[in-house]
Every structure is written in C-alpha cells, then in structure tokens.
PDB file of N, CA and C in Angstrom:
ATOM      1  N   MET A   1      59.511  10.979 -11.257  1.00 48.00           N
ATOM      2  CA  MET A   1      60.871  10.553 -11.679  1.00 48.00           C
ATOM      3  C   MET A   1      61.782  10.425 -10.455  1.00 48.00           C
ATOM      4  N   GLU A   2      62.403   9.272 -10.311  1.00 59.00           N
ATOM      5  CA  GLU A   2      63.297   9.077  -9.156  1.00 59.00           C
ATOM      6  C   GLU A   2      64.743   9.336  -9.566  1.00 59.00           C
ATOM      7  N   PRO A   3      65.514  10.004  -8.708  1.00 54.00           N
ATOM      8  CA  PRO A   3      66.922  10.333  -8.989  1.00 54.00           C
ATOM      9  C   PRO A   3      67.771   9.075  -9.139  1.00 54.00           C
ATOM     10  N   VAL A   4      67.304   7.974  -8.570  1.00 53.00           N
ATOM     11  CA  VAL A   4      68.059   6.715  -8.643  1.00 53.00           C
ATOM     12  C   VAL A   4      68.139   6.233 -10.093  1.00 53.00           C
ATOM     13  N   GLU A   5      67.031   6.386 -10.811  1.00 53.00           N
ATOM     14  CA  GLU A   5      67.007   5.934 -12.207  1.00 53.00           C
ATOM     15  C   GLU A   5      67.995   6.728 -13.053  1.00 53.00           C
ATOM     16  N   VAL A   6      68.054   8.020 -12.829  1.00 53.00           N
ATOM     17  CA  VAL A   6      68.946   8.880 -13.607  1.00 53.00           C
ATOM     18  C   VAL A   6      70.396   8.525 -13.324  1.00 53.00           C
ATOM     19  N   ASP A   7      70.699   8.239 -12.045  1.00 56.00           N
ATOM     20  CA  ASP A   7      72.082   7.916 -11.660  1.00 56.00           C
ATOM     21  C   ASP A   7      72.529   6.644 -12.371  1.00 56.00           C
ATOM     22  N   GLU A   8      71.642   5.652 -12.424  1.00 55.00           N
ATOM     23  CA  GLU A   8      72.002   4.383 -13.062  1.00 55.00           C
ATOM     24  C   GLU A   8      72.272   4.582 -14.556  1.00 55.00           C
ATOM     25  N   VAL A   9      71.504   5.459 -15.174  1.00 54.00           N
ATOM     26  CA  VAL A   9      71.665   5.696 -16.617  1.00 54.00           C
ATOM     27  C   VAL A   9      72.854   6.611 -16.894  1.00 54.00           C
ATOM     28  N   ALA A  10      73.082   7.556 -16.006  1.00 54.00           N
ATOM     29  CA  ALA A  10      74.161   8.529 -16.202  1.00 54.00           C
ATOM     30  C   ALA A  10      75.515   7.831 -16.208  1.00 54.00           C
ATOM     31  N   SER A  11      75.692   6.814 -15.371  1.00 57.00           N
ATOM     32  CA  SER A  11      76.987   6.131 -15.278  1.00 57.00           C
ATOM     33  C   SER A  11      77.273   5.296 -16.533  1.00 57.00           C
ATOM     34  N   PRO A  12      76.424   4.321 -16.851  1.00 54.00           N
ATOM     35  CA  PRO A  12      76.642   3.456 -18.019  1.00 54.00           C
ATOM     36  C   PRO A  12      76.385   4.182 -19.335  1.00 54.00           C
ATOM     37  N   ALA A  13      75.642   5.257 -19.292  1.00 50.00           N
ATOM     38  CA  ALA A  13      75.306   6.001 -20.514  1.00 50.00           C
ATOM     39  C   ALA A  13      76.580   6.461 -21.228  1.00 50.00           C
ATOM     40  N   LEU A  14      77.664   6.601 -20.482  1.00 58.00           N
ATOM     41  CA  LEU A  14      78.924   7.059 -21.076  1.00 58.00           C
ATOM     42  C   LEU A  14      79.373   6.091 -22.170  1.00 58.00           C
ATOM     43  N   ASP A  15      79.014   4.817 -22.007  1.00 59.00           N
ATOM     44  CA  ASP A  15      79.450   3.822 -22.989  1.00 59.00           C
ATOM     45  C   ASP A  15      78.273   2.959 -23.446  1.00 59.00           C
ATOM     46  N   GLU A  16      77.054   3.402 -23.090  1.00 57.00           N
ATOM     47  CA  GLU A  16      75.860   2.638 -23.466  1.00 57.00           C
ATOM     48  C   GLU A  16      74.825   3.564 -24.092  1.00 57.00           C
ATOM     49  N   PRO A  17      74.894   3.765 -25.412  1.00 58.00           N
ATOM     50  CA  PRO A  17      73.959   4.645 -26.126  1.00 58.00           C
ATOM     51  C   PRO A  17      72.520   4.144 -26.037  1.00 58.00           C
ATOM     52  N   VAL A  18      72.348   2.857 -25.792  1.00 56.00           N
ATOM     53  CA  VAL A  18      70.996   2.282 -25.705  1.00 56.00           C
ATOM     54  C   VAL A  18      70.267   2.826 -24.493  1.00 56.00           C
ATOM     55  N   LEU A  19      70.992   2.966 -23.372  1.00 54.00           N
ATOM     56  CA  LEU A  19      70.372   3.482 -22.145  1.00 54.00           C
ATOM     57  C   LEU A  19      69.988   4.944 -22.337  1.00 54.00           C
ATOM     58  N   ILE A  20      70.774   5.665 -23.131  1.00 54.00           N
ATOM     59  CA  ILE A  20      70.493   7.088 -23.364  1.00 54.00           C
ATOM     60  C   ILE A  20      69.122   7.239 -24.027  1.00 54.00           C
ATOM     61  N   GLU A  21      68.749   6.283 -24.869  1.00 58.00           N
ATOM     62  CA  GLU A  21      67.457   6.357 -25.548  1.00 58.00           C
ATOM     63  C   GLU A  21      66.321   6.265 -24.544  1.00 58.00           C
ATOM     64  N   GLY A  22      66.588   5.641 -23.398  1.00 59.00           N
ATOM     65  CA  GLY A  22      65.565   5.491 -22.357  1.00 59.00           C
ATOM     66  C   GLY A  22      65.058   6.845 -21.897  1.00 59.00           C
ATOM     67  N   LEU A  23      65.898   7.859 -21.979  1.00 60.00           N
ATOM     68  CA  LEU A  23      65.483   9.204 -21.552  1.00 60.00           C
ATOM     69  C   LEU A  23      64.728   9.894 -22.685  1.00 60.00           C
ATOM     70  N   PRO A  24      63.718  10.689 -22.340  1.00 65.00           N
ATOM     71  CA  PRO A  24      62.897  11.381 -23.340  1.00 65.00           C
ATOM     72  C   PRO A  24      63.647  12.514 -24.035  1.00 65.00           C
ATOM     73  N   GLY A  25      64.545  13.173 -23.335  1.00 61.00           N
ATOM     74  CA  GLY A  25      65.270  14.310 -23.916  1.00 61.00           C
ATOM     75  C   GLY A  25      66.628  13.894 -24.454  1.00 61.00           C
ATOM     76  N   VAL A  26      67.374  13.122 -23.658  1.00 55.00           N
ATOM     77  CA  VAL A  26      68.716  12.708 -24.069  1.00 55.00           C
ATOM     78  C   VAL A  26      68.632  11.731 -25.242  1.00 55.00           C
ATOM     79  N   GLY A  27      67.529  11.026 -25.353  1.00 50.00           N
ATOM     80  CA  GLY A  27      67.378  10.042 -26.425  1.00 50.00           C
ATOM     81  C   GLY A  27      67.583  10.675 -27.793  1.00 50.00           C
ATOM     82  N   HIS A  28      67.132  11.909 -27.940  1.00 51.00           N
ATOM     83  CA  HIS A  28      67.277  12.588 -29.235  1.00 51.00           C
ATOM     84  C   HIS A  28      68.733  12.939 -29.506  1.00 51.00           C
ATOM     85  N   VAL A  29      69.482  13.224 -28.451  1.00 52.00           N
ATOM     86  CA  VAL A  29      70.890  13.618 -28.611  1.00 52.00           C
ATOM     87  C   VAL A  29      71.700  12.426 -29.097  1.00 52.00           C
ATOM     88  N   GLY A  30      71.387  11.234 -28.568  1.00 45.00           N
ATOM     89  CA  GLY A  30      72.150  10.036 -28.919  1.00 45.00           C
ATOM     90  C   GLY A  30      71.761   9.598 -30.305  1.00 45.00           C
TER      91      GLY A  30
END
C-alpha cells in the first residue's frame, strides 16, 4: 500500500463517498 493513494482518497473523500468505498475498512463506514 502506497501512502500516495491514501492521500488522494483522504482529500476528496470528504465530499466523495464513492472514493471511500475504494478502501477496505473505510468502505464499510460510508
């Protein structure tokens, strides 16, 4: 897992629930 991928998702994830699903753990929260 590269930290770059998380950073890209962490920023837009605030207003992009679709990107949150990309994560295995956060996807369940969204």
